[in-house]
XYZ file of C-alpha atoms in Angstrom:
723
model
C 10.001 -33.292 62.511
C 13.218 -34.670 64.053
C 14.380 -35.692 60.582
C 13.649 -32.232 59.244
C 15.575 -30.545 62.077
C 18.468 -32.916 61.620
C 18.540 -32.205 57.915
C 18.542 -28.468 58.520
C 21.203 -28.576 61.233
C 23.557 -30.917 59.480
C 23.921 -30.304 55.752
C 23.669 -33.278 53.419
C 26.861 -35.154 52.605
C 28.569 -33.885 49.442
C 27.986 -35.946 46.305
C 30.636 -34.255 44.154
C 33.984 -32.499 44.527
C 32.480 -29.053 43.889
C 30.576 -27.855 46.983
C 26.899 -27.238 46.368
C 26.528 -29.565 43.367
C 23.601 -31.827 44.182
C 20.818 -31.906 41.600
C 17.279 -32.815 42.657
C 17.007 -36.565 42.154
C 17.782 -38.720 45.253
C 18.837 -41.707 43.154
C 21.273 -39.575 41.174
C 22.634 -38.127 44.400
C 23.306 -41.607 45.788
C 25.093 -42.892 42.692
C 27.078 -39.690 42.165
C 28.211 -40.034 45.779
C 29.224 -43.612 45.006
C 31.416 -42.383 42.142
C 32.965 -39.595 44.218
C 33.696 -41.892 47.166
C 35.310 -44.546 44.982
C 37.434 -41.936 43.210
C 38.586 -40.550 46.583
C 39.429 -44.030 47.813
C 41.332 -44.781 44.592
C 43.378 -41.582 44.977
C 44.227 -42.616 48.549
C 45.460 -45.953 47.287
C 47.514 -44.353 44.510
C 49.340 -42.283 47.126
C 50.133 -45.460 49.046
C 51.104 -47.331 45.853
C 53.560 -44.596 44.850
C 55.100 -44.911 48.321
C 55.464 -48.670 47.911
C 57.207 -47.984 44.601
C 59.713 -45.714 46.336
C 58.341 -42.369 45.199
C 58.739 -39.393 47.525
C 55.624 -38.454 49.488
C 53.913 -35.273 48.334
C 50.807 -33.374 49.202
C 50.005 -33.124 45.513
C 47.910 -35.659 43.617
C 49.771 -38.857 42.719
C 52.212 -38.245 39.883
C 51.674 -40.137 36.623
C 53.797 -43.197 36.025
C 54.459 -45.388 33.018
C 51.090 -46.807 31.885
C 52.435 -50.260 31.097
C 54.105 -50.412 34.511
C 50.871 -49.317 36.171
C 48.960 -52.070 34.352
C 51.533 -54.707 35.398
C 51.328 -53.513 39.010
C 47.570 -54.083 39.238
C 48.054 -57.769 40.104
C 51.300 -57.167 41.985
C 49.663 -54.829 44.479
C 46.185 -56.379 44.566
C 46.616 -57.866 48.068
C 48.224 -54.667 49.346
C 45.311 -52.679 47.992
C 42.728 -54.840 49.762
C 44.649 -54.592 52.999
C 44.936 -50.833 52.592
C 41.163 -50.494 52.117
C 40.584 -52.523 55.312
C 43.277 -50.985 57.553
C 43.784 -47.340 56.504
C 41.512 -45.064 58.514
C 40.496 -42.861 55.563
C 40.094 -45.744 53.152
C 38.052 -47.727 55.700
C 35.786 -44.738 56.285
C 35.244 -44.309 52.554
C 34.521 -48.053 52.174
C 31.896 -47.850 54.915
C 30.260 -44.934 53.126
C 30.348 -46.841 49.848
C 28.545 -49.775 51.498
C 25.616 -47.534 52.462
C 22.505 -48.857 50.667
C 20.612 -46.674 48.237
C 17.742 -44.770 49.862
C 14.122 -45.510 49.089
C 13.050 -42.741 46.755
C 9.291 -43.335 46.389
C 7.497 -42.007 43.301
C 9.932 -40.891 40.605
C 9.582 -37.980 38.226
C 9.673 -39.021 34.604
C 13.070 -38.375 33.050
C 14.982 -38.400 36.324
C 17.984 -40.623 36.999
C 15.838 -42.900 39.161
C 13.099 -43.122 36.522
C 15.658 -44.060 33.860
C 17.170 -46.727 36.104
C 13.725 -48.222 36.706
C 12.462 -47.843 33.119
C 15.554 -49.472 31.593
C 15.961 -52.061 34.376
C 19.528 -50.941 35.058
C 21.752 -53.144 37.191
C 23.800 -51.451 39.957
C 26.960 -51.488 37.847
C 25.071 -49.803 34.975
C 23.782 -47.111 37.309
C 27.326 -46.603 38.530
C 28.695 -46.209 34.971
C 25.932 -43.747 34.111
C 26.667 -41.705 37.234
C 30.411 -41.793 36.550
C 29.862 -40.395 33.043
C 27.445 -37.835 34.494
C 29.812 -36.489 37.163
C 32.180 -34.390 34.976
C 29.140 -33.001 33.134
C 27.934 -31.311 36.320
C 31.103 -30.989 38.416
C 33.899 -28.823 37.023
C 36.261 -30.020 39.770
C 35.991 -33.717 38.926
C 38.233 -33.648 35.838
C 41.670 -33.489 37.524
C 40.731 -36.269 39.961
C 39.580 -38.504 37.101
C 42.805 -37.695 35.217
C 44.879 -38.799 38.219
C 43.008 -42.072 38.442
C 43.461 -42.595 34.694
C 47.179 -41.863 35.060
C 46.885 -39.284 32.238
C 46.797 -35.552 33.130
C 45.133 -34.541 29.846
C 42.184 -36.943 30.100
C 39.405 -35.621 32.284
C 36.592 -37.906 31.114
C 36.036 -41.354 32.644
C 36.304 -44.613 30.705
C 34.975 -48.144 30.995
C 38.490 -49.167 32.025
C 38.275 -46.799 35.008
C 34.794 -48.094 35.862
C 36.103 -51.656 35.845
C 38.916 -50.672 38.218
C 36.627 -48.828 40.617
C 33.835 -51.414 40.711
C 34.113 -54.308 43.141
C 33.269 -56.985 40.547
C 35.184 -56.263 37.268
C 33.352 -59.048 35.416
C 30.090 -57.104 35.757
C 31.291 -54.649 33.113
C 31.784 -57.465 30.608
C 28.342 -58.927 31.232
C 26.454 -55.663 30.901
C 27.805 -53.488 28.138
C 27.499 -54.104 24.416
C 26.890 -52.009 21.322
C 23.089 -52.241 21.692
C 23.015 -51.339 25.369
C 19.961 -49.343 26.397
C 22.079 -46.440 27.688
C 23.760 -46.133 24.296
C 20.655 -46.878 22.266
C 18.678 -44.162 24.020
C 21.431 -41.558 23.861
C 21.887 -41.369 27.640
C 25.523 -42.343 27.353
C 27.900 -41.476 24.542
C 31.442 -42.344 23.627
C 33.868 -39.786 22.269
C 33.288 -39.417 18.505
C 35.652 -41.656 16.600
C 35.968 -44.212 19.408
C 34.188 -47.542 19.180
C 31.985 -48.746 22.044
C 34.267 -51.696 22.787
C 37.379 -49.621 23.347
C 38.092 -49.608 27.051
C 39.907 -46.300 26.827
C 37.153 -44.394 24.988
C 35.924 -41.415 26.979
C 32.385 -41.599 28.356
C 30.028 -38.663 28.650
C 26.412 -37.785 29.283
C 25.334 -35.074 26.806
C 24.550 -31.743 28.508
C 20.828 -31.709 27.663
C 20.481 -35.260 28.965
C 22.423 -34.452 32.148
C 20.021 -31.597 32.852
C 17.013 -33.906 32.566
C 18.526 -36.625 34.756
C 19.269 -34.197 37.579
C 16.431 -31.673 37.207
C 13.539 -33.640 35.756
C 10.430 -31.579 35.196
C 12.292 -28.257 34.890
C 11.462 -25.706 32.197
C 11.817 -26.824 28.589
C 15.401 -26.247 27.392
C 15.942 -23.666 24.673
C 17.055 -26.468 22.334
C 13.418 -27.618 22.147
C 10.399 -25.527 21.248
C 6.773 -26.401 22.018
C 4.447 -26.888 19.051
C 0.926 -25.473 19.309
C -1.616 -28.038 18.069
C -3.819 -27.161 15.118
C -7.573 -27.096 15.653
C -8.699 -30.303 13.952
C -11.729 -32.479 13.812
C -10.950 -35.922 15.307
C -11.275 -37.887 12.067
C -8.299 -36.600 9.976
C -5.772 -37.964 12.472
C -7.680 -41.047 13.584
C -5.479 -43.617 11.838
C -2.234 -42.022 13.021
C -3.549 -41.671 16.600
C -4.564 -45.331 16.653
C -1.125 -46.314 15.405
C 0.550 -44.259 18.134
C -1.593 -45.761 20.888
C -0.930 -49.272 19.605
C 2.818 -48.595 19.559
C 2.717 -47.243 23.122
C 0.758 -50.284 24.330
C 3.161 -52.655 22.593
C 6.133 -50.869 24.165
C 4.614 -51.136 27.644
C 3.797 -54.814 27.063
C 7.395 -55.571 26.053
C 8.733 -53.710 29.074
C 6.460 -55.636 31.392
C 7.701 -58.999 30.084
C 11.401 -58.286 30.129
C 13.402 -61.061 31.744
C 16.713 -59.270 32.098
C 17.730 -59.580 28.464
C 18.281 -56.435 26.466
C 15.490 -55.493 24.086
C 17.403 -54.356 20.984
C 14.311 -54.150 18.755
C 12.783 -51.045 20.250
C 13.090 -47.886 18.256
C 11.215 -44.754 17.327
C 7.589 -44.984 16.326
C 7.635 -42.910 13.156
C 4.508 -41.135 11.955
C 4.931 -39.594 8.483
C 3.303 -36.186 8.028
C 2.693 -35.468 4.348
C 1.878 -32.038 2.987
C 2.948 -29.180 0.777
C 5.772 -26.777 1.528
C 4.743 -24.218 4.187
C 1.810 -26.414 5.228
C 1.276 -26.543 9.033
C 2.776 -30.030 9.312
C 4.132 -29.512 12.839
C 0.796 -28.172 14.099
C -1.072 -31.154 12.670
C 1.459 -33.506 14.242
C 0.939 -31.793 17.599
C -2.840 -32.177 17.252
C -2.403 -35.866 16.508
C -0.120 -36.319 19.531
C -2.528 -34.363 21.723
C -5.326 -36.794 20.886
C -2.960 -39.598 21.932
C -2.195 -37.797 25.227
C 1.226 -36.320 24.410
C 2.698 -32.880 23.961
C 4.883 -32.204 20.915
C 8.185 -30.344 20.641
C 10.537 -29.580 17.777
C 14.256 -28.730 17.698
C 15.107 -25.048 17.794
C 16.360 -23.690 14.443
C 19.485 -22.574 16.331
C 20.301 -26.141 17.434
C 23.410 -27.493 15.644
C 22.783 -30.669 13.663
C 25.329 -32.584 15.747
C 23.291 -31.868 18.906
C 20.039 -33.249 17.509
C 20.497 -36.663 19.135
C 20.647 -35.292 22.679
C 17.612 -33.098 21.989
C 15.666 -36.214 20.956
C 16.730 -38.022 24.112
C 15.701 -35.019 26.206
C 12.243 -35.074 24.579
C 11.894 -38.817 25.245
C 12.815 -38.342 28.886
C 10.029 -35.772 29.159
C 7.529 -38.042 27.411
C 7.061 -35.667 24.485
C 6.591 -36.488 20.841
C 9.012 -34.787 18.432
C 8.355 -33.222 15.066
C 11.242 -33.207 12.575
C 11.237 -32.015 9.010
C 12.824 -34.483 6.596
C 15.478 -31.887 5.700
C 17.046 -32.423 9.146
C 17.723 -36.063 8.316
C 20.447 -35.329 5.768
C 20.223 -36.307 2.107
C 17.004 -38.273 2.089
C 17.285 -38.745 -1.687
C 20.714 -40.411 -1.549
C 20.344 -43.630 -3.555
C 21.811 -45.966 -0.946
C 21.071 -44.102 2.286
C 20.034 -46.382 5.148
C 17.576 -45.548 7.906
C 20.343 -45.793 10.526
C 22.231 -43.043 8.697
C 19.136 -40.854 8.505
C 17.996 -41.131 12.133
C 20.411 -39.919 14.840
C 19.239 -42.553 17.371
C 17.539 -45.444 15.530
C 17.012 -47.307 18.812
C 15.356 -44.536 20.846
C 11.741 -45.474 21.820
C 10.344 -42.089 20.843
C 7.243 -40.996 18.969
C 8.688 -39.161 16.001
C 6.718 -37.191 13.424
C 8.640 -36.633 10.179
C 7.322 -33.956 7.852
C 7.834 -34.516 4.140
C 6.346 -33.544 0.795
C 6.337 -37.005 -0.761
C 6.593 -40.615 0.329
C 10.034 -41.321 -1.119
C 11.644 -41.260 2.338
C 9.256 -43.813 3.860
C 10.764 -46.860 2.180
C 14.263 -45.837 3.212
C 13.113 -45.486 6.830
C 11.211 -48.770 6.748
C 7.995 -47.044 7.850
C 4.677 -48.853 7.603
C 2.626 -46.695 9.994
C -0.351 -44.761 8.590
C 0.649 -41.332 7.340
C -0.935 -38.145 8.601
C -1.875 -36.285 5.413
C -2.253 -32.524 5.754
C -4.582 -31.301 3.002
C -3.677 -28.077 1.193
C -5.750 -24.973 1.785
C -8.868 -24.833 -0.347
C -9.811 -21.864 -2.461
C -12.102 -20.363 0.209
C -9.366 -20.608 2.859
C -6.761 -19.098 0.539
C -9.200 -16.334 -0.369
C -9.640 -15.404 3.301
C -5.862 -15.361 3.805
C -5.224 -13.204 0.731
C -7.912 -10.731 1.770
C -5.989 -10.195 4.997
C -2.571 -10.106 3.314
C -3.212 -7.758 0.384
C -3.387 -3.981 0.933
C -6.854 -2.684 1.761
C -7.551 -1.025 -1.558
C -6.555 -4.101 -3.556
C -7.929 -6.900 -1.415
C -11.501 -6.863 -2.714
C -10.615 -6.906 -6.415
C -7.368 -8.922 -6.469
C -7.879 -11.486 -3.685
C -9.994 -13.908 -5.801
C -7.413 -13.947 -8.595
C -4.483 -14.286 -6.175
C -6.308 -17.102 -4.354
C -6.512 -19.097 -7.574
C -3.163 -18.188 -9.081
C -1.049 -18.601 -5.935
C -1.903 -21.822 -4.165
C 0.218 -21.151 -1.108
C -0.272 -22.199 2.468
C -1.212 -19.763 5.239
C 2.370 -19.226 6.451
C 3.563 -18.208 2.971
C 0.628 -15.839 2.411
C 1.161 -14.183 5.794
C 4.864 -13.763 4.972
C 4.045 -12.126 1.637
C 1.542 -9.825 3.357
C 4.199 -8.715 5.847
C 6.622 -7.974 3.004
C 3.967 -5.914 1.209
C 3.262 -3.939 4.376
C 7.001 -3.310 4.855
C 7.203 -1.488 1.504
C 5.809 1.610 3.166
C 3.587 2.588 0.228
C 0.608 1.310 -1.713
C 2.187 -1.434 -3.857
C 1.507 -1.664 -7.552
C 0.167 -4.823 -9.156
C 3.627 -5.628 -10.510
C 5.142 -5.323 -7.019
C 2.485 -7.590 -5.535
C 3.019 -10.189 -8.252
C 6.804 -9.994 -7.860
C 6.605 -10.621 -4.101
C 4.082 -13.417 -4.566
C 6.437 -15.129 -7.007
C 9.645 -14.494 -5.077
C 9.748 -17.997 -3.579
C 8.963 -19.765 -6.849
C 11.873 -22.065 -7.662
C 11.818 -24.960 -10.113
C 15.500 -25.733 -9.539
C 17.624 -26.999 -12.401
C 14.747 -28.816 -14.075
C 13.432 -25.664 -15.763
C 14.872 -22.341 -16.860
C 12.946 -19.069 -16.726
C 12.405 -17.402 -20.102
C 12.002 -13.632 -20.488
C 9.251 -13.039 -23.089
C 10.422 -10.970 -26.080
C 7.309 -10.900 -28.238
C 3.680 -9.842 -28.144
C 0.642 -11.393 -29.800
C 0.640 -8.688 -32.464
C 4.018 -9.950 -33.692
C 2.760 -13.474 -34.441
C 2.429 -14.152 -38.176
C -0.263 -16.843 -38.175
C -3.206 -17.662 -40.447
C -6.584 -16.468 -39.195
C -7.632 -19.876 -37.843
C -4.497 -20.348 -35.735
C -4.546 -16.730 -34.562
C -8.123 -17.297 -33.415
C -7.072 -20.373 -31.429
C -4.360 -18.376 -29.652
C -6.951 -15.720 -28.739
C -9.260 -18.447 -27.407
C -6.404 -19.724 -25.252
C -5.872 -16.229 -23.825
C -9.591 -15.915 -23.128
C -9.705 -19.325 -21.411
C -6.805 -18.496 -19.083
C -8.326 -15.089 -18.293
C -11.690 -16.627 -17.362
C -10.321 -19.634 -15.470
C -10.887 -18.166 -12.006
C -14.459 -17.147 -12.793
C -15.344 -20.514 -14.331
C -13.800 -22.536 -11.502
C -15.126 -20.628 -8.505
C -18.102 -18.573 -9.650
C -19.541 -21.041 -12.119
C -18.539 -24.041 -9.955
C -16.345 -25.990 -12.387
C -13.579 -26.469 -9.808
C -15.447 -29.281 -8.074
C -15.746 -31.365 -11.223
C -12.385 -30.452 -12.756
C -10.280 -30.254 -9.594
C -9.064 -26.669 -10.142
C -7.180 -27.923 -13.194
C -5.428 -25.568 -15.559
C -5.050 -25.804 -19.318
C -2.825 -27.786 -21.657
C -2.084 -26.943 -25.284
C -0.098 -28.553 -28.077
C 1.823 -26.427 -30.549
C 2.714 -28.632 -33.525
C 4.636 -27.629 -36.594
C 7.938 -27.649 -38.412
C 10.986 -25.989 -36.820
C 10.929 -22.200 -37.025
C 7.162 -21.842 -37.496
C 6.693 -19.771 -34.325
C 5.879 -22.251 -31.544
C 8.361 -20.816 -29.026
C 7.494 -17.260 -30.105
C 3.801 -17.959 -29.450
C 4.588 -19.298 -25.970
C 6.526 -16.121 -25.157
C 3.727 -13.954 -26.537
C 1.184 -15.776 -24.349
C 3.381 -15.290 -21.273
C 3.651 -11.544 -21.929
C -0.070 -11.147 -22.612
C -1.214 -13.168 -19.592
C 1.447 -11.752 -17.274
C 2.643 -15.229 -16.304
C 6.225 -16.433 -15.801
C 7.413 -18.806 -18.515
C 9.665 -21.788 -17.781
C 11.285 -23.935 -20.434
C 11.706 -27.534 -19.318
C 15.257 -28.779 -19.692
C 14.817 -32.327 -20.988
C 18.478 -33.108 -20.320
C 17.774 -32.607 -16.606
C 14.369 -34.312 -16.518
C 14.937 -37.456 -18.579
C 17.226 -39.885 -16.786
C 18.513 -43.201 -18.062
C 18.131 -44.803 -14.614
C 14.868 -46.595 -13.952
C 12.393 -44.485 -11.991
C 14.523 -41.331 -11.874
C 12.625 -39.531 -14.650
C 9.391 -39.974 -12.696
C 11.016 -38.529 -9.569
C 12.250 -35.523 -11.527
C 8.796 -34.957 -12.984
C 7.224 -35.188 -9.542
C 9.554 -32.526 -8.155
C 8.909 -30.337 -11.196
C 5.110 -30.500 -11.061
C 4.977 -30.190 -7.258
C 6.959 -26.953 -7.448
C 5.023 -25.646 -10.465
C 1.622 -26.322 -8.888
C 2.230 -23.730 -6.176
C 1.613 -20.765 -8.492
C 0.231 -19.954 -11.899
C 2.908 -20.217 -14.565
C 3.526 -21.580 -18.028
C 5.520 -24.772 -18.472
C 6.934 -25.007 -21.989
C 7.959 -28.517 -23.065
C 10.020 -28.087 -26.219
C 10.528 -31.256 -28.271
C 7.735 -32.761 -26.201
C 7.782 -36.051 -28.092
C 10.896 -36.964 -26.055
C 8.721 -37.048 -22.920
C 5.236 -37.623 -24.251
C 5.991 -40.319 -26.822
C 3.814 -43.328 -27.490
C 3.852 -46.160 -24.993
C 5.551 -49.258 -26.291
C 5.074 -52.974 -25.985
C 6.734 -54.180 -22.798
C 9.840 -56.209 -23.585
C 11.945 -55.535 -20.493
C 12.049 -53.537 -17.249
C 13.060 -50.351 -19.060
C 9.982 -50.534 -21.292
C 7.752 -51.115 -18.291
C 9.184 -48.120 -16.418
C 9.042 -45.961 -19.542
C 5.323 -46.701 -19.776
C 4.941 -45.878 -16.082
C 6.578 -42.516 -16.721
C 4.154 -41.774 -19.563
C 1.194 -42.790 -17.384
C 2.462 -40.604 -14.569
C 2.792 -37.698 -17.000
C -0.804 -38.194 -18.111
C -2.008 -38.081 -14.526
C 0.042 -35.012 -13.565
C -0.899 -33.133 -16.736
C -4.560 -33.538 -15.828
C -3.939 -32.165 -12.326
C -1.565 -29.346 -13.322
C -3.180 -26.024 -12.401
C -1.231 -23.697 -14.669
C -0.765 -23.613 -18.450
C 1.287 -26.389 -20.017
C 2.435 -25.919 -23.601
C 3.849 -28.864 -25.504
C 5.788 -28.055 -28.662
C 6.713 -30.709 -31.201
C 7.526 -31.098 -34.879
C 6.522 -34.782 -34.736
C 2.897 -34.794 -33.668
C 2.380 -38.344 -34.911
C 4.880 -39.617 -32.352
C 2.828 -38.364 -29.405
C 0.783 -40.775 -27.324
C -2.907 -40.536 -28.266
C -3.859 -40.374 -24.590
C -2.070 -37.036 -24.386
C -3.904 -35.652 -27.373
C -7.269 -36.530 -25.795
C -6.354 -34.564 -22.680
C -5.178 -31.423 -24.455
C -7.589 -28.499 -24.390
C -6.033 -26.826 -27.456
C -4.130 -28.245 -30.424
C -2.670 -25.499 -32.596
C -1.051 -26.423 -35.900
C 1.721 -24.030 -36.919
C 1.976 -24.273 -40.736
C 4.774 -22.950 -42.851
C 3.903 -19.334 -43.589
C 2.415 -18.428 -46.939
C 3.628 -15.649 -49.158
C 1.680 -12.964 -47.317
C 2.872 -14.141 -43.879
C 6.459 -14.404 -45.130
C 6.293 -10.863 -46.499
C 5.204 -9.563 -43.095
C 7.879 -11.607 -41.334
C 10.649 -10.276 -43.648
C 9.556 -6.711 -42.955
C 9.144 -7.209 -39.201
C 12.542 -8.787 -38.481
C 14.675 -5.961 -39.916
C 16.177 -4.036 -36.936
C 14.690 -0.549 -36.486
C 18.009 1.265 -36.936
C 18.929 -0.526 -40.174
C 18.297 0.958 -43.617
C 16.459 -1.638 -45.756
C 15.426 0.599 -48.649
C 17.284 -1.579 -51.176
C 15.631 -4.841 -50.074
C 13.132 -6.466 -52.451
C 10.901 -8.050 -49.807
C 8.399 -9.268 -52.402
C 11.122 -11.215 -54.246
C 12.334 -12.839 -51.000
C 8.822 -13.772 -49.872
C 7.868 -15.210 -53.267
C 11.014 -17.214 -54.031
C 11.967 -18.747 -50.670
C 9.365 -20.811 -48.710
C 11.044 -20.499 -45.309
C 9.684 -20.516 -41.774
C 9.855 -17.424 -39.596
C 12.678 -18.770 -37.473
C 14.836 -19.305 -40.544
C 14.049 -15.820 -41.856
C 15.190 -14.313 -38.556
C 18.404 -16.345 -38.737
C 19.047 -15.111 -42.292
C 18.589 -11.443 -41.376
C 20.839 -11.811 -38.342
C 23.556 -13.497 -40.440
C 23.331 -10.741 -43.084
C 23.715 -8.079 -40.366
C 26.791 -9.825 -38.990
C 28.411 -9.910 -42.433
C 27.555 -6.248 -43.206
C 28.554 -4.429 -40.023
C 32.149 -3.582 -40.935
C 33.973 -0.798 -39.081
C 32.714 2.497 -40.470
C 30.106 0.850 -42.747
C 26.617 2.409 -42.883
C 23.830 0.582 -41.006
C 22.324 -0.779 -44.201
C 21.326 -4.177 -45.563
C 21.639 -4.958 -49.262
C 20.120 -7.665 -51.413
C 23.472 -9.360 -52.134
C 24.100 -9.747 -48.359
C 20.632 -11.223 -47.790
C 20.837 -13.519 -50.809
C 24.178 -14.937 -49.642
C 22.690 -15.479 -46.151
C 19.717 -17.283 -47.726
C 22.074 -19.673 -49.505
C 23.985 -20.319 -46.279
C 20.704 -21.135 -44.497
C 19.745 -23.609 -47.223
C 23.180 -25.228 -46.926
C 22.790 -25.473 -43.154
C 19.359 -27.087 -43.480
C 20.669 -29.385 -46.255
C 17.698 -28.424 -48.380
C 17.943 -28.559 -52.164
C 17.522 -25.365 -54.169
C 18.285 -24.238 -57.695
C 20.015 -21.181 -59.058
C 16.767 -20.315 -60.848
C 15.213 -19.457 -57.474
C 17.700 -16.625 -57.083
C 16.777 -14.964 -60.393
C 19.084 -12.001 -61.090
C 21.269 -12.991 -58.137
C 22.079 -16.480 -59.464
C 25.624 -15.563 -60.525
C 26.341 -14.086 -57.099
C 25.108 -17.254 -55.404
C 27.069 -19.501 -57.766
C 30.311 -17.719 -56.915
C 29.705 -18.151 -53.146
C 28.036 -21.567 -53.146
C 29.725 -24.111 -50.884
C 31.096 -27.077 -52.921
C 29.322 -30.341 -52.191
């Protein structure tokens, strides 16, 4: 009771220059007072030193002097300084206060200054340096005093040089601090960006979030960190990751218990990879895993600048929380020579760190060997329940099953689409619902969207091939029913369909793909082989992985033109390139089997395809050169509607020239270009078409005779290109 009355009657001694600045941690209060007292005593001495140098006395702070002269005077006035500290009334009083031992603090709150000092086994000089760096972070009045002691008015942050001058044993600074010091490794202490740790004049600081924890441990979570609500999981999915976390925590405690004063530079974050699709609840699964290991989980606020991430991680460690980070926060994880130190802000911080990612490519770069926490994608039944809630009431019952199969999104994406549908303010049409569901679909530069121009009725195919195309349409239409009502999904893994369109150039392979896309109402993407195929070993496989991962999210058609460039036969292994080329083909086989949409492979060299691909294709459609009847229909169909073709002998053209549909279209377009003079009627004539036919033969380098042109032979002879 006496102590309580005394404390109430006589306010506590100030620990900073700004009245009222105290914090809540007794250990921090003691060491901040140590810094303040030593700074006051140093200022007293500087006044005396300026007097010994002949400067006029002033009530102001000691004026700056030449820095080299000040350094030379350190030894010159050393004895005078010691005498001053012993004889001057103010200096002696400050020295007596400095000699006051640190109070016994009892149990310490995790994250406080005292807890850090105990956890990291900090020597007194290290505690002093930490407190000195902390002072200007909490005391706005400390800057000018520090500047006076540094002999530089513009520098208001302390340095190791100042700490060495204020501390009684200067050698202690040399023995304690190095580049792997625990205070630096854990982000508790930072040097000014651009200054190396060994530069005596580099400014020291304690980051603001860290300063808050050291002084007010246990306070409310800062806005820079957000709590993560754990997902409701059964114990078994996270068992391996939980065991790994507990083992890492036990190993860390064991190392701490055996420390003999030497710095442990091997400690670092315990990284738990969290693998899952985009929009999957990776953070929630990480939080559930941490909860089973006895920890809460936080994640950086989206508003937190990237350069402040390190102090947020330190703040979480001080609180004993695990942290979830998405791999996108770690910079360019796909950079070919990126090192783990460049990816992680604090590679030496002993923190449990969950890193969310969509594939394992980052793990090798981070040197991670811990078991990954794999978040499975939503199954059909779960997606169906989500879509029933997201789609408008009148459409949910009929469209939800189809949307659940065609759009394999995670819950967050489906909820977002549902909110956008509700925001329309009216009952959305099917086209509007499909457009919103596909809004996030992005295959990057690896594929280009194609706008379909043709319908199935425009295909000029023999009856057998036309029947195969109709079967393909029927199969895609019934895929949902077969997978989920008939139960084929369990055996076939919700797989989609793959078809091969084989035939000579111009026979209608691309046209058929566009017609299928229009009929099925699916987006069509043409794969850009120049972007996918890479000469560097392993890069083609990475490109294919990104392509298929993105395409698997929603029903679409992937059109591989000149597919033999990707799906060619595997070769005998002669070197590393052959081995990796075979790996790429094997990977393609595996991903083609798992692809859930419609993949169309087009080639004019079917024999060059790997036989393993052919076995896995559901449809193989041969596109032959059109016969006379098909060519006649093609010639008639490709004439623009507004063009007069009354003079055209379509029967003559179809009979005499065995050309594919693509070439016929090119001929008609060329004839139009050569006939559309200013003021000319919109009409095509036989001479214009015959000349265009000859030009097409020249372009294809195909032999032909003048006899083929019948009555137009003389016209062709006069325009034939000399060979």
